[in-house]
């Protein structure tokens, strides 16, 4: 009688067990965050659905982005949410000092109109008042929710970051409202945006955009957001405390100043 061979470290069964363990670990890590964000999301969708569709473009009905959301009162930040800040000084998709006292994590989609509103109206104020003064760090997370063009735009943003041009690309994309899933984010249009953003090597940009590394980076950001219970864009964590939707600029200023105390 022949004994069953021991599974090698690279065998399919062992890889499957390790994958299951990793998923269980992620669920435990994000459990508290998911509960917290779920409570905020409930209020957000209640406000968004309460007659607000009448004032929006009919083509945007069913939008998973959030224009306005209730913000919870002061509460202790959850340690597992604070730990999501990467604070990597080499992170091309972050701006601000790695040791800034406040970190805002932003989950956004380049096709989301409310993400665009935040980028045009609020982010410049935060950069001027807090990032430039060393108080705030902003860390971008790709969270494409509107289909293939959103995913391609996320890959393109990551590729621009490989040449230290992510934020320039970000500003070009969000410079004006763009019609969703209409070809605005085709491969050629994304390359044109990269050129406008000053990405020097467009051949490398295209290669990086199509790479497994780009896909894995975007999926990592998405998994993080899904693990937290994020279901709409934009969504933010300011030192572990959630804000959903394109809130007024003062809401973000208040949150940053409260976290910096």
Backbone as CSV, one residue per row, in Angstrom:
resi,resn,N_x,N_y,N_z,CA_x,CA_y,CA_z,C_x,C_y,C_z
1,UNK,0.848,-1.202,0.000,0.000,0.000,0.000,0.885,1.254,0.000
2,UNK,0.604,2.176,-0.920,1.441,3.361,-1.055,0.835,4.521,-0.271
3,UNK,1.679,5.197,0.514,1.202,6.333,1.308,0.924,7.520,0.399
4,UNK,-0.064,8.332,0.795,-0.388,9.534,0.018,0.751,10.525,0.118
5,UNK,1.183,11.112,-0.957,2.283,12.074,-0.903,1.876,13.324,-0.141
6,UNK,2.831,13.943,0.531,2.595,15.200,1.251,2.528,16.342,0.251
7,UNK,1.565,17.213,0.436,1.397,18.336,-0.495,2.606,19.245,-0.448
8,UNK,3.125,19.611,-1.599,4.252,20.535,-1.652,3.762,21.936,-1.366
9,UNK,4.710,22.855,-0.971,4.279,24.224,-0.666,3.564,24.901,-1.828
10,UNK,3.862,24.428,-3.064,3.239,25.091,-4.222,2.080,24.298,-4.799
11,UNK,1.657,23.212,-4.110,0.584,22.383,-4.641,-0.741,23.132,-4.622
12,UNK,-1.681,22.762,-5.537,-2.980,23.471,-5.574,-3.720,23.420,-4.257
13,UNK,-3.674,22.255,-3.562,-4.425,22.169,-2.309,-3.864,23.109,-1.264
14,UNK,-2.542,23.224,-1.212,-1.952,24.130,-0.219,-2.250,25.588,-0.575
15,UNK,-2.167,25.889,-1.868,-2.483,27.266,-2.273,-3.922,27.612,-1.939
16,UNK,-4.815,26.649,-2.117,-6.226,26.885,-1.802,-6.405,27.163,-0.313
17,UNK,-5.724,26.360,0.533,-5.831,26.587,1.988,-5.280,27.953,2.373
18,UNK,-4.157,28.335,1.763,-3.570,29.642,2.089,-4.485,30.779,1.646
19,UNK,-5.119,30.619,0.481,-6.048,31.653,-0.004,-7.228,31.796,0.935
20,UNK,-7.752,30.652,1.421,-8.877,30.717,2.352,-8.468,31.392,3.652
21,UNK,-7.258,31.079,4.119,-6.766,31.698,5.347,-6.626,33.202,5.160
22,UNK,-6.098,33.621,3.995,-5.935,35.055,3.735,-7.278,35.767,3.725
23,UNK,-8.289,35.126,3.107,-9.617,35.744,3.078,-10.197,35.882,4.473
24,UNK,-10.023,34.810,5.311,-10.540,34.887,6.689,-9.841,35.996,7.458
25,UNK,-8.530,36.140,7.236,-7.774,37.181,7.943,-8.258,38.564,7.544
26,UNK,-8.488,38.756,6.212,-8.979,40.061,5.777,-10.343,40.369,6.367
27,UNK,-11.211,39.347,6.430,-12.549,39.577,6.995,-12.460,40.002,8.455
28,UNK,-11.573,39.378,9.213,-11.431,39.749,10.625,-10.879,41.160,10.755
29,UNK,-9.905,41.492,9.888,-9.275,42.808,9.974,-10.265,43.925,9.701
30,UNK,-11.186,43.699,8.709,-12.087,44.752,8.292,-13.464,44.680,8.943
31,UNK,-13.679,43.729,9.822,-15.027,43.539,10.365,-15.554,44.795,11.046
32,UNK,-14.736,45.382,11.915,-15.195,46.580,12.626,-15.442,47.722,11.658
33,UNK,-14.565,47.865,10.675,-14.736,48.922,9.694,-15.996,48.735,8.880
34,UNK,-16.309,47.508,8.518,-17.506,47.256,7.716,-18.758,47.653,8.480
35,UNK,-18.803,47.341,9.753,-19.961,47.704,10.561,-20.110,49.213,10.654
36,UNK,-18.976,49.903,10.822,-19.014,51.348,10.962,-19.460,52.011,9.668
37,UNK,-18.876,51.587,8.542,-19.243,52.187,7.274,-20.658,51.828,6.857
38,UNK,-21.099,50.638,7.226,-22.463,50.240,6.875,-23.480,51.172,7.521
39,UNK,-23.227,51.557,8.755,-24.145,52.465,9.448,-24.210,53.810,8.752
40,UNK,-23.025,54.310,8.323,-22.997,55.590,7.629,-23.661,55.464,6.265
41,UNK,-23.412,54.351,5.572,-23.973,54.167,4.233,-25.491,54.139,4.269
42,UNK,-26.052,53.554,5.311,-27.508,53.494,5.432,-28.098,54.897,5.445
43,UNK,-27.489,55.761,6.245,-27.961,57.146,6.302,-27.729,57.851,4.975
44,UNK,-26.588,57.542,4.346,-26.262,58.188,3.070,-27.306,57.869,2.016
45,UNK,-27.616,56.596,1.847,-28.569,56.217,0.825,-29.966,56.721,1.170
46,UNK,-30.311,56.790,2.443,-31.616,57.310,2.829,-31.759,58.752,2.366
47,UNK,-30.700,59.545,2.552,-30.764,60.934,2.129,-30.741,61.053,0.612
48,UNK,-29.928,60.215,-0.029,-29.794,60.297,-1.475,-31.089,59.921,-2.168
49,UNK,-31.786,58.920,-1.635,-33.011,58.455,-2.267,-34.222,59.311,-1.928
50,UNK,-34.100,60.153,-0.914,-35.240,60.941,-0.459,-35.481,62.140,-1.381
51,UNK,-35.970,61.819,-2.592,-36.330,62.894,-3.514,-35.186,63.471,-4.296
52,UNK,-33.934,63.083,-3.998,-32.815,63.725,-4.670,-32.719,63.342,-6.129
53,UNK,-33.265,62.183,-6.535,-33.190,61.761,-7.928,-33.907,62.737,-8.851
54,UNK,-34.896,63.457,-8.336,-35.640,64.382,-9.173,-34.769,65.520,-9.665
55,UNK,-33.683,65.808,-8.924,-32.820,66.922,-9.265,-31.586,66.476,-10.029
56,UNK,-31.502,65.205,-10.347,-30.323,64.697,-11.011,-30.644,64.362,-12.455
57,UNK,-29.576,64.235,-13.256,-29.745,63.862,-14.648,-30.389,62.494,-14.737
58,UNK,-31.441,62.310,-15.589,-32.114,61.024,-15.668,-31.176,59.887,-16.003
59,UNK,-30.113,60.166,-16.746,-29.179,59.115,-17.094,-28.359,58.654,-15.916
60,UNK,-28.379,59.412,-14.827,-27.579,59.049,-13.661,-28.355,58.234,-12.659
61,UNK,-29.637,57.942,-12.918,-30.425,57.156,-11.983,-29.792,55.776,-11.833
62,UNK,-29.769,55.297,-10.619,-29.098,54.035,-10.361,-27.619,54.231,-10.090
63,UNK,-27.154,55.473,-10.070,-25.772,55.796,-9.802,-25.358,55.238,-8.447
64,UNK,-24.175,54.617,-8.379,-23.718,54.108,-7.091,-22.830,55.110,-6.374
65,UNK,-22.668,56.299,-6.939,-21.940,57.338,-6.236,-22.910,58.086,-5.340
66,UNK,-22.366,58.786,-4.340,-23.205,59.453,-3.352,-22.902,60.934,-3.347
67,UNK,-23.953,61.750,-3.517,-23.754,63.194,-3.528,-23.692,63.752,-2.119
68,UNK,-24.508,63.259,-1.227,-24.579,63.805,0.112,-24.866,62.687,1.092
69,UNK,-24.227,62.735,2.250,-24.402,61.669,3.220,-24.310,62.225,4.627
70,UNK,-24.970,61.556,5.542,-24.889,61.950,6.940,-23.515,61.594,7.488
71,UNK,-22.968,62.470,8.280,-21.659,62.226,8.878,-21.866,62.002,10.366
72,UNK,-21.337,60.904,10.925,-21.558,60.624,12.332,-20.850,61.626,13.220
73,UNK,-21.340,61.753,14.457,-20.701,62.624,15.415,-19.365,62.061,15.864
74,UNK,-18.617,62.816,16.681,-17.306,62.357,17.126,-17.383,60.996,17.795
75,UNK,-16.462,60.137,17.431,-16.383,58.793,18.010,-14.944,58.334,17.921
76,UNK,-14.516,57.485,18.837,-13.135,56.997,18.781,-12.877,56.276,17.466
77,UNK,-11.749,56.564,16.832,-11.401,55.896,15.586,-11.033,54.446,15.879
78,UNK,-11.470,53.563,14.999,-11.172,52.151,15.154,-9.720,51.889,14.741
79,UNK,-8.991,51.139,15.560,-7.573,50.904,15.291,-7.364,50.169,13.971
80,UNK,-8.267,49.254,13.615,-8.102,48.512,12.364,-8.251,49.428,11.158
81,UNK,-9.049,50.498,11.293,-9.192,51.452,10.207,-7.980,52.372,10.128
82,UNK,-7.461,52.777,11.277,-6.244,53.582,11.281,-5.095,52.844,10.615
83,UNK,-5.067,51.528,10.799,-3.973,50.716,10.261,-4.007,50.598,8.739
84,UNK,-5.110,51.010,8.109,-5.194,50.934,6.655,-4.318,51.979,5.960
85,UNK,-3.950,53.032,6.670,-3.065,54.046,6.086,-1.704,53.406,5.807
86,UNK,-1.257,53.485,4.576,-0.006,52.807,4.198,1.232,53.611,4.581
87,UNK,1.126,54.931,4.526,2.233,55.814,4.927,3.553,55.415,4.278
88,UNK,3.481,55.083,3.011,4.662,54.712,2.236,5.154,55.954,1.491
89,UNK,6.359,56.405,1.839,6.881,57.633,1.240,7.063,57.515,-0.269
90,UNK,7.163,56.297,-0.782,7.362,56.102,-2.220,6.047,55.894,-2.970
91,UNK,4.932,55.979,-2.287,3.628,55.745,-2.902,3.290,56.887,-3.858
92,UNK,3.259,56.591,-5.164,2.981,57.627,-6.166,1.530,58.060,-6.166
93,UNK,0.659,57.278,-5.529,-0.772,57.591,-5.481,-1.136,58.233,-4.142
94,UNK,-0.161,58.877,-3.532,-0.395,59.603,-2.271,0.294,60.948,-2.354
95,UNK,-0.251,61.912,-1.613,0.351,63.239,-1.565,0.380,63.696,-0.113
96,UNK,1.493,64.325,0.295,1.640,64.759,1.672,2.686,63.936,2.400
97,UNK,3.126,64.472,3.510,4.166,63.797,4.286,3.696,62.435,4.778
98,UNK,4.579,61.443,4.712,4.229,60.103,5.179,3.953,60.091,6.676
99,UNK,4.546,61.045,7.420,4.338,61.089,8.872,3.354,62.182,9.287
100,UNK,2.533,62.635,8.349,1.532,63.662,8.683,0.606,63.139,9.780
101,UNK,0.156,64.014,10.680,-0.700,63.549,11.773,-2.076,63.056,11.327
102,UNK,-2.519,63.469,10.144,-3.826,63.056,9.646,-3.654,62.417,8.262
103,UNK,-4.282,61.262,8.077,-4.289,60.605,6.764,-5.732,60.442,6.318
104,UNK,-6.002,60.915,5.118,-7.307,60.707,4.513,-7.163,59.696,3.383
105,UNK,-7.846,58.572,3.497,-7.877,57.567,2.437,-9.113,57.823,1.593
106,UNK,-8.915,57.902,0.287,-10.007,58.227,-0.642,-10.243,57.061,-1.591
107,UNK,-11.458,56.517,-1.585,-11.859,55.460,-2.515,-12.671,56.110,-3.622
108,UNK,-12.120,56.123,-4.838,-12.759,56.886,-5.914,-12.704,56.151,-7.244
109,UNK,-13.587,56.594,-8.138,-13.710,56.077,-9.497,-13.550,57.273,-10.433
110,UNK,-12.703,57.147,-11.450,-12.472,58.267,-12.356,-13.708,58.637,-13.174
111,UNK,-14.710,57.770,-13.227,-15.949,58.105,-13.937,-17.041,58.648,-13.012
112,UNK,-16.774,58.694,-11.730,-17.780,59.131,-10.764,-17.910,60.658,-10.793
113,UNK,-19.098,61.194,-11.068,-19.249,62.651,-11.147,-19.032,63.351,-9.806
114,UNK,-19.382,62.690,-8.716,-19.203,63.316,-7.408,-17.742,63.265,-6.964
115,UNK,-17.013,62.246,-7.417,-15.560,62.224,-7.197,-14.926,63.403,-7.932
116,UNK,-15.429,63.687,-9.138,-14.933,64.824,-9.892,-15.219,66.136,-9.189
117,UNK,-16.401,66.241,-8.616,-16.748,67.454,-7.872,-15.804,67.644,-6.690
118,UNK,-15.542,66.559,-5.970,-14.601,66.644,-4.847,-13.228,67.082,-5.343
119,UNK,-12.772,66.503,-6.455,-11.441,66.816,-6.981,-11.324,68.278,-7.394
120,UNK,-12.377,68.818,-7.959,-12.321,70.197,-8.456,-12.588,71.232,-7.370
121,UNK,-13.477,70.921,-6.435,-13.927,71.943,-5.489,-13.296,71.836,-4.106
122,UNK,-13.067,70.620,-3.647,-12.636,70.436,-2.260,-11.154,70.112,-2.131
123,UNK,-10.663,69.227,-2.972,-9.268,68.801,-2.819,-8.279,69.963,-2.894
124,UNK,-8.447,70.931,-3.812,-7.499,72.055,-3.827,-7.448,72.804,-2.490
125,UNK,-8.604,72.934,-1.834,-8.632,73.594,-0.525,-7.873,72.778,0.522
126,UNK,-8.051,71.473,0.483,-7.353,70.616,1.445,-5.844,70.634,1.197
127,UNK,-5.459,70.652,-0.063,-4.029,70.721,-0.382,-3.428,72.018,0.153
128,UNK,-4.102,73.111,-0.081,-3.572,74.418,0.305,-3.529,74.593,1.824
129,UNK,-4.589,74.196,2.494,-4.689,74.481,3.929,-4.035,73.423,4.820
130,UNK,-3.929,72.193,4.330,-3.474,71.129,5.221,-2.314,70.294,4.666
131,UNK,-2.394,69.880,3.416,-1.313,69.052,2.871,-0.026,69.855,2.775
132,UNK,-0.094,71.041,2.206,1.103,71.865,2.040,1.719,72.271,3.374
133,UNK,0.931,72.249,4.432,1.435,72.615,5.764,1.879,71.403,6.577
134,UNK,1.843,70.217,5.972,2.327,69.019,6.655,1.342,68.407,7.618
135,UNK,0.092,68.857,7.595,-0.914,68.342,8.530,-1.610,67.104,7.980
136,UNK,-1.855,67.078,6.672,-2.676,66.043,6.051,-1.918,65.305,4.953
137,UNK,-2.167,64.023,4.881,-1.707,63.185,3.775,-2.953,62.570,3.136
138,UNK,-3.020,62.570,1.811,-4.134,61.962,1.095,-3.623,60.740,0.345
139,UNK,-4.256,59.608,0.578,-3.886,58.364,-0.087,-5.044,57.911,-0.974
140,UNK,-4.785,57.809,-2.257,-5.799,57.407,-3.227,-5.928,55.888,-3.265
141,UNK,-7.160,55.407,-3.367,-7.430,54.002,-3.619,-8.327,53.911,-4.856
142,UNK,-7.892,53.139,-5.836,-8.729,52.904,-7.019,-9.917,52.041,-6.634
143,UNK,-11.120,52.549,-6.896,-12.326,51.794,-6.585,-13.299,51.918,-7.754
144,UNK,-12.959,51.297,-8.892,-13.808,51.412,-10.083,-15.111,50.640,-9.938
145,UNK,-16.228,51.341,-10.076,-17.533,50.710,-9.861,-18.456,50.822,-11.072
146,UNK,-18.032,51.533,-12.108,-18.928,51.782,-13.231,-18.555,50.993,-14.484
147,UNK,-17.884,49.866,-14.320,-17.643,49.008,-15.465,-16.255,49.112,-16.054
148,UNK,-16.129,48.629,-17.284,-14.826,48.447,-17.904,-14.069,49.756,-18.104
149,UNK,-14.754,50.824,-18.487,-14.032,52.087,-18.667,-13.483,52.616,-17.349
150,UNK,-14.202,52.388,-16.272,-13.690,52.775,-14.957,-12.441,51.972,-14.616
151,UNK,-12.483,50.680,-14.921,-11.329,49.826,-14.634,-10.125,50.249,-15.467
152,UNK,-10.352,50.550,-16.745,-9.245,50.980,-17.598,-8.659,52.307,-17.106
153,UNK,-9.509,53.211,-16.658,-9.022,54.489,-16.130,-8.195,54.277,-14.869
154,UNK,-8.615,53.335,-14.022,-7.858,53.029,-12.810,-6.478,52.474,-13.169
155,UNK,-6.436,51.567,-14.141,-5.155,51.012,-14.585,-4.271,52.115,-15.165
156,UNK,-4.884,53.043,-15.901,-4.129,54.141,-16.489,-3.557,55.065,-15.411
157,UNK,-4.354,55.336,-14.371,-3.852,56.159,-13.284,-2.658,55.523,-12.602
158,UNK,-2.760,54.213,-12.370,-1.628,53.501,-11.751,-0.404,53.583,-12.655
159,UNK,-0.605,53.397,-13.968,0.514,53.454,-14.911,1.146,54.843,-14.936
160,UNK,0.334,55.892,-14.859,0.885,57.249,-14.797,1.717,57.432,-13.538
161,UNK,1.263,56.812,-12.455,2.012,56.889,-11.206,3.382,56.261,-11.298
162,UNK,3.551,55.276,-12.167,4.862,54.645,-12.348,5.887,55.632,-12.884
163,UNK,5.401,56.717,-13.491,6.294,57.765,-13.980,6.109,59.059,-13.185
164,UNK,5.625,58.900,-11.953,5.468,60.026,-11.020,4.521,61.093,-11.553
165,UNK,3.502,60.670,-12.300,2.568,61.621,-12.869,1.122,61.287,-12.524
166,UNK,0.914,60.544,-11.416,-0.463,60.182,-11.081,-1.335,61.399,-10.844
167,UNK,-0.880,62.335,-10.023,-1.740,63.453,-9.647,-1.972,64.396,-10.821
168,UNK,-0.984,64.515,-11.712,-1.204,65.298,-12.921,-2.265,64.623,-13.798
169,UNK,-2.192,63.301,-13.904,-3.198,62.546,-14.651,-4.574,62.702,-13.988
170,UNK,-4.613,62.568,-12.679,-5.837,62.762,-11.896,-6.480,64.113,-12.224
171,UNK,-5.665,65.164,-12.263,-6.210,66.503,-12.497,-6.727,66.662,-13.922
172,UNK,-6.062,66.029,-14.884,-6.536,66.089,-16.268,-7.877,65.367,-16.401
173,UNK,-7.971,64.174,-15.826,-9.207,63.392,-15.923,-10.379,64.149,-15.310
174,UNK,-10.155,64.745,-14.149,-11.231,65.398,-13.420,-11.392,66.883,-13.773
175,UNK,-10.646,67.357,-14.748,-10.705,68.789,-15.071,-12.094,69.228,-15.509
176,UNK,-12.843,68.301,-16.069,-14.196,68.618,-16.536,-15.067,67.381,-16.398
177,UNK,-16.386,67.558,-16.273,-17.281,66.395,-16.240,-17.187,65.633,-17.557
178,UNK,-17.233,64.310,-17.474,-17.146,63.471,-18.665,-18.311,62.486,-18.656
179,UNK,-18.871,62.238,-19.835,-19.989,61.312,-19.932,-19.506,59.894,-19.681
180,UNK,-20.227,59.202,-18.822,-19.792,57.873,-18.389,-20.051,56.814,-19.458
181,UNK,-19.069,55.887,-19.603,-19.192,54.732,-20.497,-19.609,55.133,-21.909
182,UNK,-18.956,56.191,-22.409,-19.269,56.698,-23.745,-18.043,56.709,-24.644
183,UNK,-16.965,56.043,-24.205,-15.726,56.066,-24.970,-14.745,57.116,-24.505
184,UNK,-15.126,57.908,-23.493,-14.220,58.928,-22.956,-12.935,58.311,-22.403
185,UNK,-13.032,57.039,-21.972,-11.880,56.380,-21.359,-11.411,55.190,-22.189
186,UNK,-11.464,55.348,-23.508,-10.882,54.352,-24.397,-9.354,54.388,-24.256
187,UNK,-8.689,53.379,-24.778,-7.227,53.314,-24.665,-6.579,54.553,-25.283
188,UNK,-7.062,54.984,-26.437,-6.469,56.145,-27.095,-6.727,57.430,-26.314
189,UNK,-7.938,57.582,-25.768,-8.234,58.785,-24.988,-7.410,58.827,-23.705
190,UNK,-7.226,57.669,-23.065,-6.419,57.617,-21.849,-4.962,57.970,-22.154
191,UNK,-4.456,57.499,-23.280,-3.090,57.852,-23.675,-2.977,59.351,-23.937
192,UNK,-4.018,59.931,-24.533,-4.013,61.372,-24.776,-4.034,62.149,-23.454
193,UNK,-4.801,61.667,-22.485,-4.815,62.303,-21.163,-3.445,62.184,-20.500
194,UNK,-2.812,61.021,-20.658,-1.480,60.833,-20.084,-0.486,61.809,-20.710
195,UNK,-0.591,61.987,-22.026,0.294,62.940,-22.712,0.065,64.347,-22.178
196,UNK,-1.206,64.726,-22.022,-1.525,66.057,-21.487,-1.006,66.227,-20.069
197,UNK,-0.995,65.129,-19.306,-0.519,65.173,-17.919,0.997,65.215,-17.822
198,UNK,1.674,65.058,-18.954,3.132,65.128,-18.939,3.827,63.799,-18.720
199,UNK,3.112,62.691,-18.894,3.756,61.381,-18.795,4.773,61.286,-19.927
200,UNK,6.067,61.105,-19.616,7.093,61.232,-20.655,7.194,60.059,-21.628
201,UNK,6.952,58.845,-21.144,7.152,57.656,-21.976,5.802,56.962,-22.166
202,UNK,5.143,57.247,-23.278,3.805,56.706,-23.499,3.833,55.216,-23.827
203,UNK,4.918,54.736,-24.410,5.033,53.298,-24.662,5.090,52.541,-23.335
204,UNK,5.867,53.059,-22.416,5.930,52.445,-21.085,4.584,52.561,-20.376
205,UNK,3.927,53.703,-20.541,2.607,53.906,-19.942,1.639,52.820,-20.410
206,UNK,1.597,52.577,-21.703,0.699,51.553,-22.242,1.074,50.174,-21.730
207,UNK,2.379,49.890,-21.676,2.841,48.583,-21.195,2.500,48.388,-19.723
208,UNK,2.743,49.422,-18.912,2.431,49.336,-17.479,0.932,49.170,-17.265
209,UNK,0.147,49.873,-18.050,-1.306,49.816,-17.914,-1.831,48.402,-18.179
210,UNK,-1.187,47.681,-19.075,-1.631,46.335,-19.442,-1.000,45.238,-18.592
211,UNK,-0.194,45.617,-17.608,0.575,44.629,-16.850,-0.241,43.961,-15.747
212,UNK,0.209,42.770,-15.359,-0.401,42.085,-14.224,-0.228,42.896,-12.947
213,UNK,0.882,43.612,-12.841,1.144,44.408,-11.639,0.087,45.498,-11.468
214,UNK,-0.299,46.122,-12.579,-1.351,47.151,-12.525,-2.669,46.534,-12.090
215,UNK,-3.011,45.418,-12.702,-4.271,44.751,-12.360,-4.293,44.357,-10.884
216,UNK,-3.191,43.806,-10.389,-3.139,43.390,-8.989,-3.232,44.579,-8.043
217,UNK,-2.618,45.706,-8.414,-2.672,46.895,-7.567,-4.099,47.420,-7.458
218,UNK,-4.807,47.456,-8.586,-6.200,47.931,-8.578,-7.075,46.960,-7.786
219,UNK,-6.860,45.681,-7.987,-7.653,44.682,-7.253,-7.393,44.765,-5.746
220,UNK,-6.165,45.056,-5.374,-5.846,45.205,-3.940,-6.638,46.358,-3.332
221,UNK,-6.686,47.483,-4.049,-7.459,48.625,-3.555,-8.944,48.275,-3.470
222,UNK,-9.459,47.610,-4.499,-10.869,47.226,-4.494,-11.184,46.275,-3.346
223,UNK,-10.326,45.279,-3.150,-10.553,44.321,-2.060,-10.598,45.027,-0.712
224,UNK,-9.720,46.014,-0.545,-9.710,46.767,0.706,-11.044,47.481,0.906
225,UNK,-11.512,48.151,-0.149,-12.788,48.862,-0.043,-13.957,47.932,0.188
226,UNK,-14.020,46.836,-0.580,-15.107,45.878,-0.403,-15.078,45.278,0.997
227,UNK,-13.879,45.031,1.510,-13.757,44.475,2.856,-14.306,45.407,3.916
228,UNK,-14.250,46.708,3.632,-14.786,47.706,4.566,-16.296,47.885,4.419
229,UNK,-16.852,47.390,3.342,-18.268,47.612,3.086,-18.534,48.812,2.218
230,UNK,-17.495,49.381,1.582,-17.695,50.507,0.678,-18.510,50.032,-0.517
231,UNK,-19.569,50.751,-0.842,-20.415,50.376,-1.970,-20.715,51.561,-2.875
232,UNK,-20.171,52.726,-2.580,-20.415,53.912,-3.386,-19.170,54.778,-3.375
233,UNK,-19.109,55.675,-4.351,-17.974,56.585,-4.426,-18.466,58.026,-4.503
234,UNK,-17.667,58.956,-3.966,-16.441,58.733,-3.222,-16.723,58.344,-1.774
235,UNK,-15.762,57.654,-1.178,-15.828,57.307,0.243,-14.470,57.612,0.847
236,UNK,-14.472,58.075,2.078,-13.241,58.537,2.705,-13.122,57.996,4.129
237,UNK,-11.881,57.832,4.558,-11.569,57.609,5.962,-10.589,58.696,6.380
238,UNK,-10.943,59.481,7.376,-10.063,60.525,7.890,-9.589,60.075,9.264
239,UNK,-8.341,59.613,9.317,-7.824,58.973,10.533,-8.806,57.929,11.060
240,UNK,-9.332,57.136,10.141,-10.194,56.021,10.519,-11.662,56.346,10.650
241,UNK,-12.045,57.607,10.487,-13.455,57.978,10.605,-14.050,58.207,9.218
242,UNK,-15.217,57.619,8.930,-15.757,57.645,7.566,-16.525,58.916,7.217
243,UNK,-16.373,59.305,5.962,-17.199,60.341,5.342,-17.596,59.794,3.983
244,UNK,-18.861,59.845,3.647,-19.330,59.366,2.350,-19.866,60.513,1.519
245,UNK,-19.537,60.513,0.253,-20.125,61.444,-0.679,-19.365,62.745,-0.830
246,UNK,-19.816,63.561,-1.784,-19.205,64.857,-2.052,-19.754,65.873,-1.053
247,UNK,-19.296,65.761,0.157,-19.733,66.653,1.221,-19.216,68.071,0.986
248,UNK,-19.812,69.064,1.630,-19.256,70.420,1.552,-17.813,70.439,2.040
249,UNK,-17.034,71.348,1.500,-15.619,71.434,1.854,-15.426,71.596,3.355
250,UNK,-16.298,72.354,4.000,-16.159,72.571,5.445,-16.280,71.268,6.232
251,UNK,-17.023,70.301,5.721,-17.134,69.014,6.406,-15.774,68.341,6.479
252,UNK,-15.026,68.399,5.396,-13.693,67.793,5.377,-12.717,68.598,6.233
253,UNK,-12.812,69.912,6.167,-11.936,70.736,7.003,-12.177,70.456,8.479
254,UNK,-13.443,70.363,8.858,-13.764,70.064,10.260,-13.205,68.710,10.670
255,UNK,-13.328,67.718,9.791,-12.847,66.382,10.113,-11.327,66.368,10.260
256,UNK,-10.624,67.063,9.371,-9.163,67.107,9.442,-8.710,67.828,10.719
257,UNK,-9.342,68.940,11.018,-8.940,69.699,12.196,-9.243,68.941,13.488
258,UNK,-10.359,68.221,13.509,-10.681,67.414,14.690,-9.662,66.291,14.852
259,UNK,-9.262,65.672,13.745,-8.302,64.569,13.822,-6.909,65.055,14.195
260,UNK,-6.600,66.309,13.863,-5.262,66.839,14.124,-5.085,67.291,15.567
261,UNK,-6.185,67.390,16.320,-6.064,67.892,17.695,-5.351,66.900,18.588
